[in-house]
Amino acid sequence: MERWIEVPGAGALREGGRGTFVVDGYPLVLARVGGALHAVEDRCSHDDGPLGEGGLEGCELVCPRHGARFDVRDGRALRMPAVAAILSVPVKEEGGRVLVDAGAL
Ligand code: FES
């Protein structure tokens, strides 16, 4: 079931920017790529690395531990050593507010 929760401060992210936010107790990385905001879990599927502390290169979020990459748009694993996707969470912007679907968490 959808459950949209506002993420204060996320609307300030500019193109190529990313930040970590705790939503409903879950740490997420939000990033703006191609003009749109995307949200994924802040936990690498390889060994729980903090993805929000890594870099963002285009649409690729880079794990700071061992270099795995994930597509921030859908959570797909793009580079070893990660093979499993990370959770991708729906995001929408309404009147300057950023909302994520906590029902997907
Ligand atoms: S914990 Fe992310 S690549 Fe190993």
PDB file of N, CA and C and ligand atoms in Angstrom:
ATOM      1  N   MET A   1       0.845  -1.186   0.000  1.00  0.00           N
ATOM      2  CA  MET A   1       0.000   0.000   0.000  1.00  0.00           C
ATOM      3  C   MET A   1       0.893   1.253   0.000  1.00  0.00           C
ATOM      4  N   GLU A   2       0.527   2.232  -0.791  1.00  0.00           N
ATOM      5  CA  GLU A   2       1.320   3.470  -0.842  1.00  0.00           C
ATOM      6  C   GLU A   2       1.175   4.251   0.462  1.00  0.00           C
ATOM      7  N   ARG A   3       2.290   4.841   0.901  1.00  0.00           N
ATOM      8  CA  ARG A   3       2.274   5.675   2.113  1.00  0.00           C
ATOM      9  C   ARG A   3       3.329   6.759   1.911  1.00  0.00           C
ATOM     10  N   TRP A   4       2.889   7.909   1.417  1.00  0.00           N
ATOM     11  CA  TRP A   4       3.819   8.960   1.022  1.00  0.00           C
ATOM     12  C   TRP A   4       4.221   9.801   2.226  1.00  0.00           C
ATOM     13  N   ILE A   5       5.535   9.969   2.400  1.00  0.00           N
ATOM     14  CA  ILE A   5       6.081  10.734   3.524  1.00  0.00           C
ATOM     15  C   ILE A   5       6.999  11.821   2.980  1.00  0.00           C
ATOM     16  N   GLU A   6       6.849  13.026   3.521  1.00  0.00           N
ATOM     17  CA  GLU A   6       7.690  14.141   3.072  1.00  0.00           C
ATOM     18  C   GLU A   6       9.126  13.973   3.568  1.00  0.00           C
ATOM     19  N   VAL A   7      10.074  14.389   2.710  1.00  0.00           N
ATOM     20  CA  VAL A   7      11.497  14.348   3.063  1.00  0.00           C
ATOM     21  C   VAL A   7      12.000  15.795   3.083  1.00  0.00           C
ATOM     22  N   PRO A   8      11.981  16.428   4.258  1.00  0.00           N
ATOM     23  CA  PRO A   8      12.415  17.830   4.334  1.00  0.00           C
ATOM     24  C   PRO A   8      13.860  17.995   3.861  1.00  0.00           C
ATOM     25  N   GLY A   9      14.080  19.026   3.052  1.00  0.00           N
ATOM     26  CA  GLY A   9      15.432  19.347   2.586  1.00  0.00           C
ATOM     27  C   GLY A   9      15.820  18.689   1.282  1.00  0.00           C
ATOM     28  N   ALA A  10      15.122  17.648   0.878  1.00  0.00           N
ATOM     29  CA  ALA A  10      15.525  16.931  -0.331  1.00  0.00           C
ATOM     30  C   ALA A  10      15.273  17.756  -1.600  1.00  0.00           C
ATOM     31  N   GLY A  11      14.340  18.672  -1.532  1.00  0.00           N
ATOM     32  CA  GLY A  11      14.034  19.493  -2.711  1.00  0.00           C
ATOM     33  C   GLY A  11      15.183  20.410  -3.090  1.00  0.00           C
ATOM     34  N   ALA A  12      16.126  20.622  -2.173  1.00  0.00           N
ATOM     35  CA  ALA A  12      17.257  21.506  -2.453  1.00  0.00           C
ATOM     36  C   ALA A  12      18.333  20.817  -3.289  1.00  0.00           C
ATOM     37  N   LEU A  13      18.219  19.512  -3.504  1.00  0.00           N
ATOM     38  CA  LEU A  13      19.236  18.804  -4.293  1.00  0.00           C
ATOM     39  C   LEU A  13      19.209  19.283  -5.735  1.00  0.00           C
ATOM     40  N   ARG A  14      20.365  19.670  -6.211  1.00  0.00           N
ATOM     41  CA  ARG A  14      20.492  20.131  -7.594  1.00  0.00           C
ATOM     42  C   ARG A  14      20.923  18.970  -8.469  1.00  0.00           C
ATOM     43  N   GLU A  15      20.936  19.199  -9.783  1.00  0.00           N
ATOM     44  CA  GLU A  15      21.348  18.161 -10.727  1.00  0.00           C
ATOM     45  C   GLU A  15      22.736  17.610 -10.338  1.00  0.00           C
ATOM     46  N   GLY A  16      22.820  16.284 -10.243  1.00  0.00           N
ATOM     47  CA  GLY A  16      24.077  15.650  -9.873  1.00  0.00           C
ATOM     48  C   GLY A  16      24.323  15.606  -8.377  1.00  0.00           C
ATOM     49  N   GLY A  17      23.400  16.163  -7.601  1.00  0.00           N
ATOM     50  CA  GLY A  17      23.574  16.168  -6.149  1.00  0.00           C
ATOM     51  C   GLY A  17      22.909  14.963  -5.511  1.00  0.00           C
ATOM     52  N   ARG A  18      23.426  14.581  -4.366  1.00  0.00           N
ATOM     53  CA  ARG A  18      22.799  13.493  -3.617  1.00  0.00           C
ATOM     54  C   ARG A  18      22.994  13.726  -2.131  1.00  0.00           C
ATOM     55  N   GLY A  19      22.120  13.126  -1.352  1.00  0.00           N
ATOM     56  CA  GLY A  19      22.191  13.271   0.091  1.00  0.00           C
ATOM     57  C   GLY A  19      21.539  12.081   0.755  1.00  0.00           C
ATOM     58  N   THR A  20      21.820  11.932   2.045  1.00  0.00           N
ATOM     59  CA  THR A  20      21.213  10.837   2.794  1.00  0.00           C
ATOM     60  C   THR A  20      20.126  11.401   3.704  1.00  0.00           C
ATOM     61  N   PHE A  21      19.064  10.668   3.804  1.00  0.00           N
ATOM     62  CA  PHE A  21      17.911  11.090   4.593  1.00  0.00           C
ATOM     63  C   PHE A  21      17.323   9.861   5.272  1.00  0.00           C
ATOM     64  N   VAL A  22      16.867  10.034   6.489  1.00  0.00           N
ATOM     65  CA  VAL A  22      16.209   8.928   7.180  1.00  0.00           C
ATOM     66  C   VAL A  22      14.708   9.121   7.042  1.00  0.00           C
ATOM     67  N   VAL A  23      14.057   8.127   6.458  1.00  0.00           N
ATOM     68  CA  VAL A  23      12.622   8.192   6.220  1.00  0.00           C
ATOM     69  C   VAL A  23      11.967   7.006   6.919  1.00  0.00           C
ATOM     70  N   ASP A  24      11.116   7.326   7.871  1.00  0.00           N
ATOM     71  CA  ASP A  24      10.403   6.266   8.588  1.00  0.00           C
ATOM     72  C   ASP A  24      11.388   5.271   9.224  1.00  0.00           C
ATOM     73  N   GLY A  25      12.560   5.778   9.622  1.00  0.00           N
ATOM     74  CA  GLY A  25      13.561   4.928  10.259  1.00  0.00           C
ATOM     75  C   GLY A  25      14.526   4.254   9.303  1.00  0.00           C
ATOM     76  N   TYR A  26      14.319   4.433   7.988  1.00  0.00           N
ATOM     77  CA  TYR A  26      15.184   3.793   6.996  1.00  0.00           C
ATOM     78  C   TYR A  26      16.111   4.827   6.363  1.00  0.00           C
ATOM     79  N   PRO A  27      17.424   4.588   6.359  1.00  0.00           N
ATOM     80  CA  PRO A  27      18.331   5.502   5.671  1.00  0.00           C
ATOM     81  C   PRO A  27      18.240   5.309   4.160  1.00  0.00           C
ATOM     82  N   LEU A  28      18.018   6.420   3.470  1.00  0.00           N
ATOM     83  CA  LEU A  28      17.905   6.405   2.011  1.00  0.00           C
ATOM     84  C   LEU A  28      18.896   7.385   1.412  1.00  0.00           C
ATOM     85  N   VAL A  29      19.298   7.132   0.181  1.00  0.00           N
ATOM     86  CA  VAL A  29      20.048   8.102  -0.611  1.00  0.00           C
ATOM     87  C   VAL A  29      19.094   8.655  -1.652  1.00  0.00           C
ATOM     88  N   LEU A  30      18.988   9.978  -1.678  1.00  0.00           N
ATOM     89  CA  LEU A  30      18.210  10.634  -2.728  1.00  0.00           C
ATOM     90  C   LEU A  30      19.180  11.355  -3.643  1.00  0.00           C
ATOM     91  N   ALA A  31      18.952  11.275  -4.933  1.00  0.00           N
ATOM     92  CA  ALA A  31      19.839  11.907  -5.903  1.00  0.00           C
ATOM     93  C   ALA A  31      19.014  12.455  -7.051  1.00  0.00           C
ATOM     94  N   ARG A  32      19.502  13.583  -7.597  1.00  0.00           N
ATOM     95  CA  ARG A  32      18.801  14.168  -8.754  1.00  0.00           C
ATOM     96  C   ARG A  32      19.634  13.904 -10.010  1.00  0.00           C
ATOM     97  N   VAL A  33      19.054  13.140 -10.898  1.00  0.00           N
ATOM     98  CA  VAL A  33      19.707  12.772 -12.154  1.00  0.00           C
ATOM     99  C   VAL A  33      18.724  12.983 -13.290  1.00  0.00           C
ATOM    100  N   GLY A  34      19.167  13.669 -14.325  1.00  0.00           N
ATOM    101  CA  GLY A  34      18.273  13.918 -15.446  1.00  0.00           C
ATOM    102  C   GLY A  34      17.078  14.760 -15.047  1.00  0.00           C
ATOM    103  N   GLY A  35      17.266  15.590 -14.027  1.00  0.00           N
ATOM    104  CA  GLY A  35      16.208  16.477 -13.579  1.00  0.00           C
ATOM    105  C   GLY A  35      15.248  15.854 -12.584  1.00  0.00           C
ATOM    106  N   ALA A  36      15.287  14.542 -12.439  1.00  0.00           N
ATOM    107  CA  ALA A  36      14.336  13.867 -11.554  1.00  0.00           C
ATOM    108  C   ALA A  36      15.033  13.351 -10.303  1.00  0.00           C
ATOM    109  N   LEU A  37      14.310  13.340  -9.220  1.00  0.00           N
ATOM    110  CA  LEU A  37      14.830  12.761  -7.981  1.00  0.00           C
ATOM    111  C   LEU A  37      14.582  11.257  -7.964  1.00  0.00           C
ATOM    112  N   HIS A  38      15.565  10.545  -7.418  1.00  0.00           N
ATOM    113  CA  HIS A  38      15.455   9.097  -7.269  1.00  0.00           C
ATOM    114  C   HIS A  38      15.870   8.757  -5.845  1.00  0.00           C
ATOM    115  N   ALA A  39      15.342   7.650  -5.337  1.00  0.00           N
ATOM    116  CA  ALA A  39      15.673   7.231  -3.972  1.00  0.00           C
ATOM    117  C   ALA A  39      15.978   5.744  -3.947  1.00  0.00           C
ATOM    118  N   VAL A  40      17.068   5.412  -3.262  1.00  0.00           N
ATOM    119  CA  VAL A  40      17.445   4.008  -3.056  1.00  0.00           C
ATOM    120  C   VAL A  40      17.877   3.850  -1.609  1.00  0.00           C
ATOM    121  N   GLU A  41      17.927   2.611  -1.166  1.00  0.00           N
ATOM    122  CA  GLU A  41      18.375   2.379   0.202  1.00  0.00           C
ATOM    123  C   GLU A  41      19.857   2.716   0.322  1.00  0.00           C
ATOM    124  N   ASP A  42      20.239   3.176   1.517  1.00  0.00           N
ATOM    125  CA  ASP A  42      21.627   3.574   1.787  1.00  0.00           C
ATOM    126  C   ASP A  42      22.405   2.378   2.334  1.00  0.00           C
ATOM    127  N   ARG A  43      22.391   1.277   1.586  1.00  0.00           N
ATOM    128  CA  ARG A  43      23.060   0.063   2.078  1.00  0.00           C
ATOM    129  C   ARG A  43      23.438  -0.797   0.879  1.00  0.00           C
ATOM    130  N   CYS A  44      24.729  -0.983   0.732  1.00  0.00           N
ATOM    131  CA  CYS A  44      25.217  -1.775  -0.399  1.00  0.00           C
ATOM    132  C   CYS A  44      24.814  -3.243  -0.234  1.00  0.00           C
ATOM    133  N   SER A  45      24.423  -3.864  -1.334  1.00  0.00           N
ATOM    134  CA  SER A  45      23.987  -5.265  -1.265  1.00  0.00           C
ATOM    135  C   SER A  45      25.172  -6.222  -1.154  1.00  0.00           C
ATOM    136  N   HIS A  46      26.405  -5.714  -1.306  1.00  0.00           N
ATOM    137  CA  HIS A  46      27.565  -6.593  -1.169  1.00  0.00           C
ATOM    138  C   HIS A  46      27.884  -6.855   0.295  1.00  0.00           C
ATOM    139  N   ASP A  47      28.123  -5.781   1.064  1.00  0.00           N
ATOM    140  CA  ASP A  47      28.499  -5.973   2.466  1.00  0.00           C
ATOM    141  C   ASP A  47      28.058  -4.779   3.310  1.00  0.00           C
ATOM    142  N   ASP A  48      26.879  -4.262   2.996  1.00  0.00           N
ATOM    143  CA  ASP A  48      26.242  -3.199   3.788  1.00  0.00           C
ATOM    144  C   ASP A  48      26.992  -1.869   3.784  1.00  0.00           C
ATOM    145  N   GLY A  49      27.798  -1.592   2.779  1.00  0.00           N
ATOM    146  CA  GLY A  49      28.512  -0.317   2.707  1.00  0.00           C
ATOM    147  C   GLY A  49      27.550   0.861   2.652  1.00  0.00           C
ATOM    148  N   PRO A  50      27.986   2.004   3.204  1.00  0.00           N
ATOM    149  CA  PRO A  50      27.151   3.208   3.232  1.00  0.00           C
ATOM    150  C   PRO A  50      27.212   3.951   1.892  1.00  0.00           C
ATOM    151  N   LEU A  51      26.267   3.680   1.031  1.00  0.00           N
ATOM    152  CA  LEU A  51      26.318   4.233  -0.335  1.00  0.00           C
ATOM    153  C   LEU A  51      26.273   5.756  -0.357  1.00  0.00           C
ATOM    154  N   GLY A  52      25.632   6.342   0.628  1.00  0.00           N
ATOM    155  CA  GLY A  52      25.542   7.798   0.670  1.00  0.00           C
ATOM    156  C   GLY A  52      26.887   8.464   0.888  1.00  0.00           C
ATOM    157  N   GLU A  53      27.876   7.692   1.333  1.00  0.00           N
ATOM    158  CA  GLU A  53      29.218   8.245   1.540  1.00  0.00           C
ATOM    159  C   GLU A  53      30.106   8.058   0.321  1.00  0.00           C
ATOM    160  N   GLY A  54      29.564   7.414  -0.710  1.00  0.00           N
ATOM    161  CA  GLY A  54      30.318   7.226  -1.939  1.00  0.00           C
ATOM    162  C   GLY A  54      30.009   8.337  -2.923  1.00  0.00           C
ATOM    163  N   GLY A  55      30.493   8.178  -4.137  1.00  0.00           N
ATOM    164  CA  GLY A  55      30.290   9.206  -5.138  1.00  0.00           C
ATOM    165  C   GLY A  55      29.078   8.922  -6.007  1.00  0.00           C
ATOM    166  N   LEU A  56      28.689   9.933  -6.772  1.00  0.00           N
ATOM    167  CA  LEU A  56      27.632   9.776  -7.768  1.00  0.00           C
ATOM    168  C   LEU A  56      28.237  10.206  -9.099  1.00  0.00           C
ATOM    169  N   GLU A  57      28.333   9.257 -10.030  1.00  0.00           N
ATOM    170  CA  GLU A  57      28.892   9.552 -11.351  1.00  0.00           C
ATOM    171  C   GLU A  57      27.801   9.298 -12.378  1.00  0.00           C
ATOM    172  N   GLY A  58      27.236  10.385 -12.885  1.00  0.00           N
ATOM    173  CA  GLY A  58      26.074  10.248 -13.756  1.00  0.00           C
ATOM    174  C   GLY A  58      24.943   9.642 -12.949  1.00  0.00           C
ATOM    175  N   CYS A  59      24.431   8.516 -13.406  1.00  0.00           N
ATOM    176  CA  CYS A  59      23.354   7.839 -12.666  1.00  0.00           C
ATOM    177  C   CYS A  59      23.893   6.718 -11.796  1.00  0.00           C
ATOM    178  N   GLU A  60      25.234   6.630 -11.659  1.00  0.00           N
ATOM    179  CA  GLU A  60      25.828   5.515 -10.930  1.00  0.00           C
ATOM    180  C   GLU A  60      26.299   5.930  -9.542  1.00  0.00           C
ATOM    181  N   LEU A  61      25.753   5.239  -8.553  1.00  0.00           N
ATOM    182  CA  LEU A  61      26.147   5.448  -7.171  1.00  0.00           C
ATOM    183  C   LEU A  61      27.280   4.464  -6.875  1.00  0.00           C
ATOM    184  N   VAL A  62      28.387   4.973  -6.358  1.00  0.00           N
ATOM    185  CA  VAL A  62      29.588   4.160  -6.161  1.00  0.00           C
ATOM    186  C   VAL A  62      29.771   3.842  -4.680  1.00  0.00           C
ATOM    187  N   CYS A  63      29.851   2.563  -4.358  1.00  0.00           N
ATOM    188  CA  CYS A  63      30.050   2.172  -2.956  1.00  0.00           C
ATOM    189  C   CYS A  63      31.475   2.534  -2.520  1.00  0.00           C
ATOM    190  N   PRO A  64      31.608   3.204  -1.374  1.00  0.00           N
ATOM    191  CA  PRO A  64      32.936   3.615  -0.931  1.00  0.00           C
ATOM    192  C   PRO A  64      33.786   2.462  -0.403  1.00  0.00           C
ATOM    193  N   ARG A  65      33.194   1.315  -0.164  1.00  0.00           N
ATOM    194  CA  ARG A  65      33.980   0.203   0.410  1.00  0.00           C
ATOM    195  C   ARG A  65      34.776  -0.557  -0.636  1.00  0.00           C
ATOM    196  N   HIS A  66      34.105  -1.130  -1.614  1.00  0.00           N
ATOM    197  CA  HIS A  66      34.816  -1.978  -2.584  1.00  0.00           C
ATOM    198  C   HIS A  66      34.496  -1.605  -4.024  1.00  0.00           C
ATOM    199  N   GLY A  67      33.837  -0.480  -4.236  1.00  0.00           N
ATOM    200  CA  GLY A  67      33.670   0.023  -5.595  1.00  0.00           C
ATOM    201  C   GLY A  67      32.498  -0.500  -6.399  1.00  0.00           C
ATOM    202  N   ALA A  68      31.589  -1.247  -5.798  1.00  0.00           N
ATOM    203  CA  ALA A  68      30.399  -1.667  -6.546  1.00  0.00           C
ATOM    204  C   ALA A  68      29.625  -0.428  -7.002  1.00  0.00           C
ATOM    205  N   ARG A  69      28.893  -0.586  -8.089  1.00  0.00           N
ATOM    206  CA  ARG A  69      28.090   0.523  -8.602  1.00  0.00           C
ATOM    207  C   ARG A  69      26.644   0.087  -8.764  1.00  0.00           C
ATOM    208  N   PHE A  70      25.764   1.058  -8.524  1.00  0.00           N
ATOM    209  CA  PHE A  70      24.329   0.809  -8.655  1.00  0.00           C
ATOM    210  C   PHE A  70      23.708   1.955  -9.455  1.00  0.00           C
ATOM    211  N   ASP A  71      22.713   1.597 -10.265  1.00  0.00           N
ATOM    212  CA  ASP A  71      21.964   2.627 -10.973  1.00  0.00           C
ATOM    213  C   ASP A  71      20.977   3.249  -9.992  1.00  0.00           C
ATOM    214  N   VAL A  72      21.160   4.532  -9.714  1.00  0.00           N
ATOM    215  CA  VAL A  72      20.339   5.196  -8.708  1.00  0.00           C
ATOM    216  C   VAL A  72      18.885   5.321  -9.172  1.00  0.00           C
ATOM    217  N   ARG A  73      18.641   5.102 -10.465  1.00  0.00           N
ATOM    218  CA  ARG A  73      17.279   5.241 -10.986  1.00  0.00           C
ATOM    219  C   ARG A  73      16.411   4.023 -10.689  1.00  0.00           C
ATOM    220  N   ASP A  74      17.048   2.857 -10.542  1.00  0.00           N
ATOM    221  CA  ASP A  74      16.236   1.659 -10.297  1.00  0.00           C
ATOM    222  C   ASP A  74      16.892   0.658  -9.342  1.00  0.00           C
ATOM    223  N   GLY A  75      18.095   0.987  -8.849  1.00  0.00           N
ATOM    224  CA  GLY A  75      18.737   0.116  -7.862  1.00  0.00           C
ATOM    225  C   GLY A  75      19.512  -1.060  -8.437  1.00  0.00           C
ATOM    226  N   ARG A  76      19.561  -1.187  -9.767  1.00  0.00           N
ATOM    227  CA  ARG A  76      20.280  -2.323 -10.365  1.00  0.00           C
ATOM    228  C   ARG A  76      21.761  -2.297  -9.999  1.00  0.00           C
ATOM    229  N   ALA A  77      22.320  -3.467  -9.729  1.00  0.00           N
ATOM    230  CA  ALA A  77      23.761  -3.579  -9.526  1.00  0.00           C
ATOM    231  C   ALA A  77      24.421  -3.545 -10.898  1.00  0.00           C
ATOM    232  N   LEU A  78      25.441  -2.690 -11.042  1.00  0.00           N
ATOM    233  CA  LEU A  78      26.094  -2.501 -12.334  1.00  0.00           C
ATOM    234  C   LEU A  78      27.518  -3.031 -12.356  1.00  0.00           C
ATOM    235  N   ARG A  79      28.104  -3.186 -11.178  1.00  0.00           N
ATOM    236  CA  ARG A  79      29.508  -3.617 -11.145  1.00  0.00           C
ATOM    237  C   ARG A  79      29.773  -4.477  -9.912  1.00  0.00           C
ATOM    238  N   MET A  80      30.599  -5.488 -10.110  1.00  0.00           N
ATOM    239  CA  MET A  80      31.039  -6.339  -9.001  1.00  0.00           C
ATOM    240  C   MET A  80      31.811  -5.473  -8.000  1.00  0.00           C
ATOM    241  N   PRO A  81      31.864  -5.902  -6.735  1.00  0.00           N
ATOM    242  CA  PRO A  81      31.446  -7.218  -6.248  1.00  0.00           C
ATOM    243  C   PRO A  81      29.955  -7.359  -5.924  1.00  0.00           C
ATOM    244  N   ALA A  82      29.162  -6.326  -6.144  1.00  0.00           N
ATOM    245  CA  ALA A  82      27.726  -6.474  -5.879  1.00  0.00           C
ATOM    246  C   ALA A  82      27.050  -7.129  -7.083  1.00  0.00           C
ATOM    247  N   VAL A  83      26.136  -8.015  -6.815  1.00  0.00           N
ATOM    248  CA  VAL A  83      25.356  -8.629  -7.892  1.00  0.00           C
ATOM    249  C   VAL A  83      23.855  -8.420  -7.685  1.00  0.00           C
ATOM    250  N   ALA A  84      23.444  -8.225  -6.435  1.00  0.00           N
ATOM    251  CA  ALA A  84      22.025  -8.044  -6.152  1.00  0.00           C
ATOM    252  C   ALA A  84      21.656  -6.567  -6.181  1.00  0.00           C
ATOM    253  N   ALA A  85      20.469  -6.279  -6.640  1.00  0.00           N
ATOM    254  CA  ALA A  85      19.965  -4.909  -6.661  1.00  0.00           C
ATOM    255  C   ALA A  85      19.731  -4.410  -5.237  1.00  0.00           C
ATOM    256  N   ILE A  86      19.718  -3.092  -5.093  1.00  0.00           N
ATOM    257  CA  ILE A  86      19.298  -2.480  -3.835  1.00  0.00           C
ATOM    258  C   ILE A  86      17.880  -1.965  -4.034  1.00  0.00           C
ATOM    259  N   LEU A  87      17.222  -1.710  -2.910  1.00  0.00           N
ATOM    260  CA  LEU A  87      15.830  -1.277  -2.967  1.00  0.00           C
ATOM    261  C   LEU A  87      15.724   0.119  -3.587  1.00  0.00           C
ATOM    262  N   SER A  88      14.829   0.257  -4.536  1.00  0.00           N
ATOM    263  CA  SER A  88      14.526   1.546  -5.152  1.00  0.00           C
ATOM    264  C   SER A  88      13.148   1.967  -4.667  1.00  0.00           C
ATOM    265  N   VAL A  89      13.037   3.228  -4.240  1.00  0.00           N
ATOM    266  CA  VAL A  89      11.803   3.699  -3.611  1.00  0.00           C
ATOM    267  C   VAL A  89      11.189   4.810  -4.461  1.00  0.00           C
ATOM    268  N   PRO A  90       9.902   4.735  -4.754  1.00  0.00           N
ATOM    269  CA  PRO A  90       9.261   5.788  -5.547  1.00  0.00           C
ATOM    270  C   PRO A  90       9.357   7.162  -4.883  1.00  0.00           C
ATOM    271  N   VAL A  91       9.593   8.178  -5.708  1.00  0.00           N
ATOM    272  CA  VAL A  91       9.708   9.567  -5.247  1.00  0.00           C
ATOM    273  C   VAL A  91       8.814  10.435  -6.115  1.00  0.00           C
ATOM    274  N   LYS A  92       8.224  11.468  -5.511  1.00  0.00           N
ATOM    275  CA  LYS A  92       7.522  12.461  -6.316  1.00  0.00           C
ATOM    276  C   LYS A  92       7.716  13.832  -5.688  1.00  0.00           C
ATOM    277  N   GLU A  93       7.611  14.859  -6.518  1.00  0.00           N
ATOM    278  CA  GLU A  93       7.718  16.234  -6.053  1.00  0.00           C
ATOM    279  C   GLU A  93       6.382  16.916  -6.319  1.00  0.00           C
ATOM    280  N   GLU A  94       5.864  17.556  -5.289  1.00  0.00           N
ATOM    281  CA  GLU A  94       4.573  18.233  -5.397  1.00  0.00           C
ATOM    282  C   GLU A  94       4.685  19.611  -4.760  1.00  0.00           C
ATOM    283  N   GLY A  95       4.609  20.640  -5.588  1.00  0.00           N
ATOM    284  CA  GLY A  95       4.620  21.993  -5.049  1.00  0.00           C
ATOM    285  C   GLY A  95       5.828  22.293  -4.195  1.00  0.00           C
ATOM    286  N   GLY A  96       6.994  21.794  -4.592  1.00  0.00           N
ATOM    287  CA  GLY A  96       8.213  22.065  -3.847  1.00  0.00           C
ATOM    288  C   GLY A  96       8.484  21.074  -2.729  1.00  0.00           C
ATOM    289  N   ARG A  97       7.543  20.195  -2.463  1.00  0.00           N
ATOM    290  CA  ARG A  97       7.738  19.164  -1.439  1.00  0.00           C
ATOM    291  C   ARG A  97       8.184  17.872  -2.106  1.00  0.00           C
ATOM    292  N   VAL A  98       9.097  17.169  -1.431  1.00  0.00           N
ATOM    293  CA  VAL A  98       9.546  15.866  -1.909  1.00  0.00           C
ATOM    294  C   VAL A  98       8.912  14.789  -1.044  1.00  0.00           C
ATOM    295  N   LEU A  99       8.318  13.808  -1.696  1.00  0.00           N
ATOM    296  CA  LEU A  99       7.646  12.733  -0.984  1.00  0.00           C
ATOM    297  C   LEU A  99       8.190  11.396  -1.459  1.00  0.00           C
ATOM    298  N   VAL A 100       8.415  10.469  -0.538  1.00  0.00           N
ATOM    299  CA  VAL A 100       8.795   9.113  -0.919  1.00  0.00           C
ATOM    300  C   VAL A 100       7.700   8.172  -0.414  1.00  0.00           C
ATOM    301  N   ASP A 101       7.572   7.066  -1.125  1.00  0.00           N
ATOM    302  CA  ASP A 101       6.552   6.086  -0.761  1.00  0.00           C
ATOM    303  C   ASP A 101       7.125   5.129   0.282  1.00  0.00           C
ATOM    304  N   ALA A 102       6.864   5.424   1.536  1.00  0.00           N
ATOM    305  CA  ALA A 102       7.373   4.581   2.626  1.00  0.00           C
ATOM    306  C   ALA A 102       6.708   3.219   2.617  1.00  0.00           C
ATOM    307  N   GLY A 103       5.657   3.077   1.872  1.00  0.00           N
ATOM    308  CA  GLY A 103       5.019   1.769   1.757  1.00  0.00           C
ATOM    309  C   GLY A 103       5.904   0.782   1.034  1.00  0.00           C
ATOM    310  N   ALA A 104       6.914   1.293   0.304  1.00  0.00           N
ATOM    311  CA  ALA A 104       7.826   0.424  -0.433  1.00  0.00           C
ATOM    312  C   ALA A 104       8.989  -0.032   0.436  1.00  0.00           C
ATOM    313  N   LEU A 105       9.094   0.513   1.654  1.00  0.00           N
ATOM    314  CA  LEU A 105      10.241   0.186   2.516  1.00  0.00           C
ATOM    315  C   LEU A 105      10.036  -1.131   3.249  1.00  0.00           C
TER     316      LEU A 105
HETATM  317  S1  FES B   1      30.202  -3.127   0.675  1.00  0.00           S
HETATM  318 FE1  FES B   1      29.766  -2.128  -1.186  1.00  0.00          FE
HETATM  319  S2  FES B   1      31.120  -2.992  -2.613  1.00  0.00           S
HETATM  320 FE2  FES B   1      31.507  -4.071  -0.785  1.00  0.00          FE
END
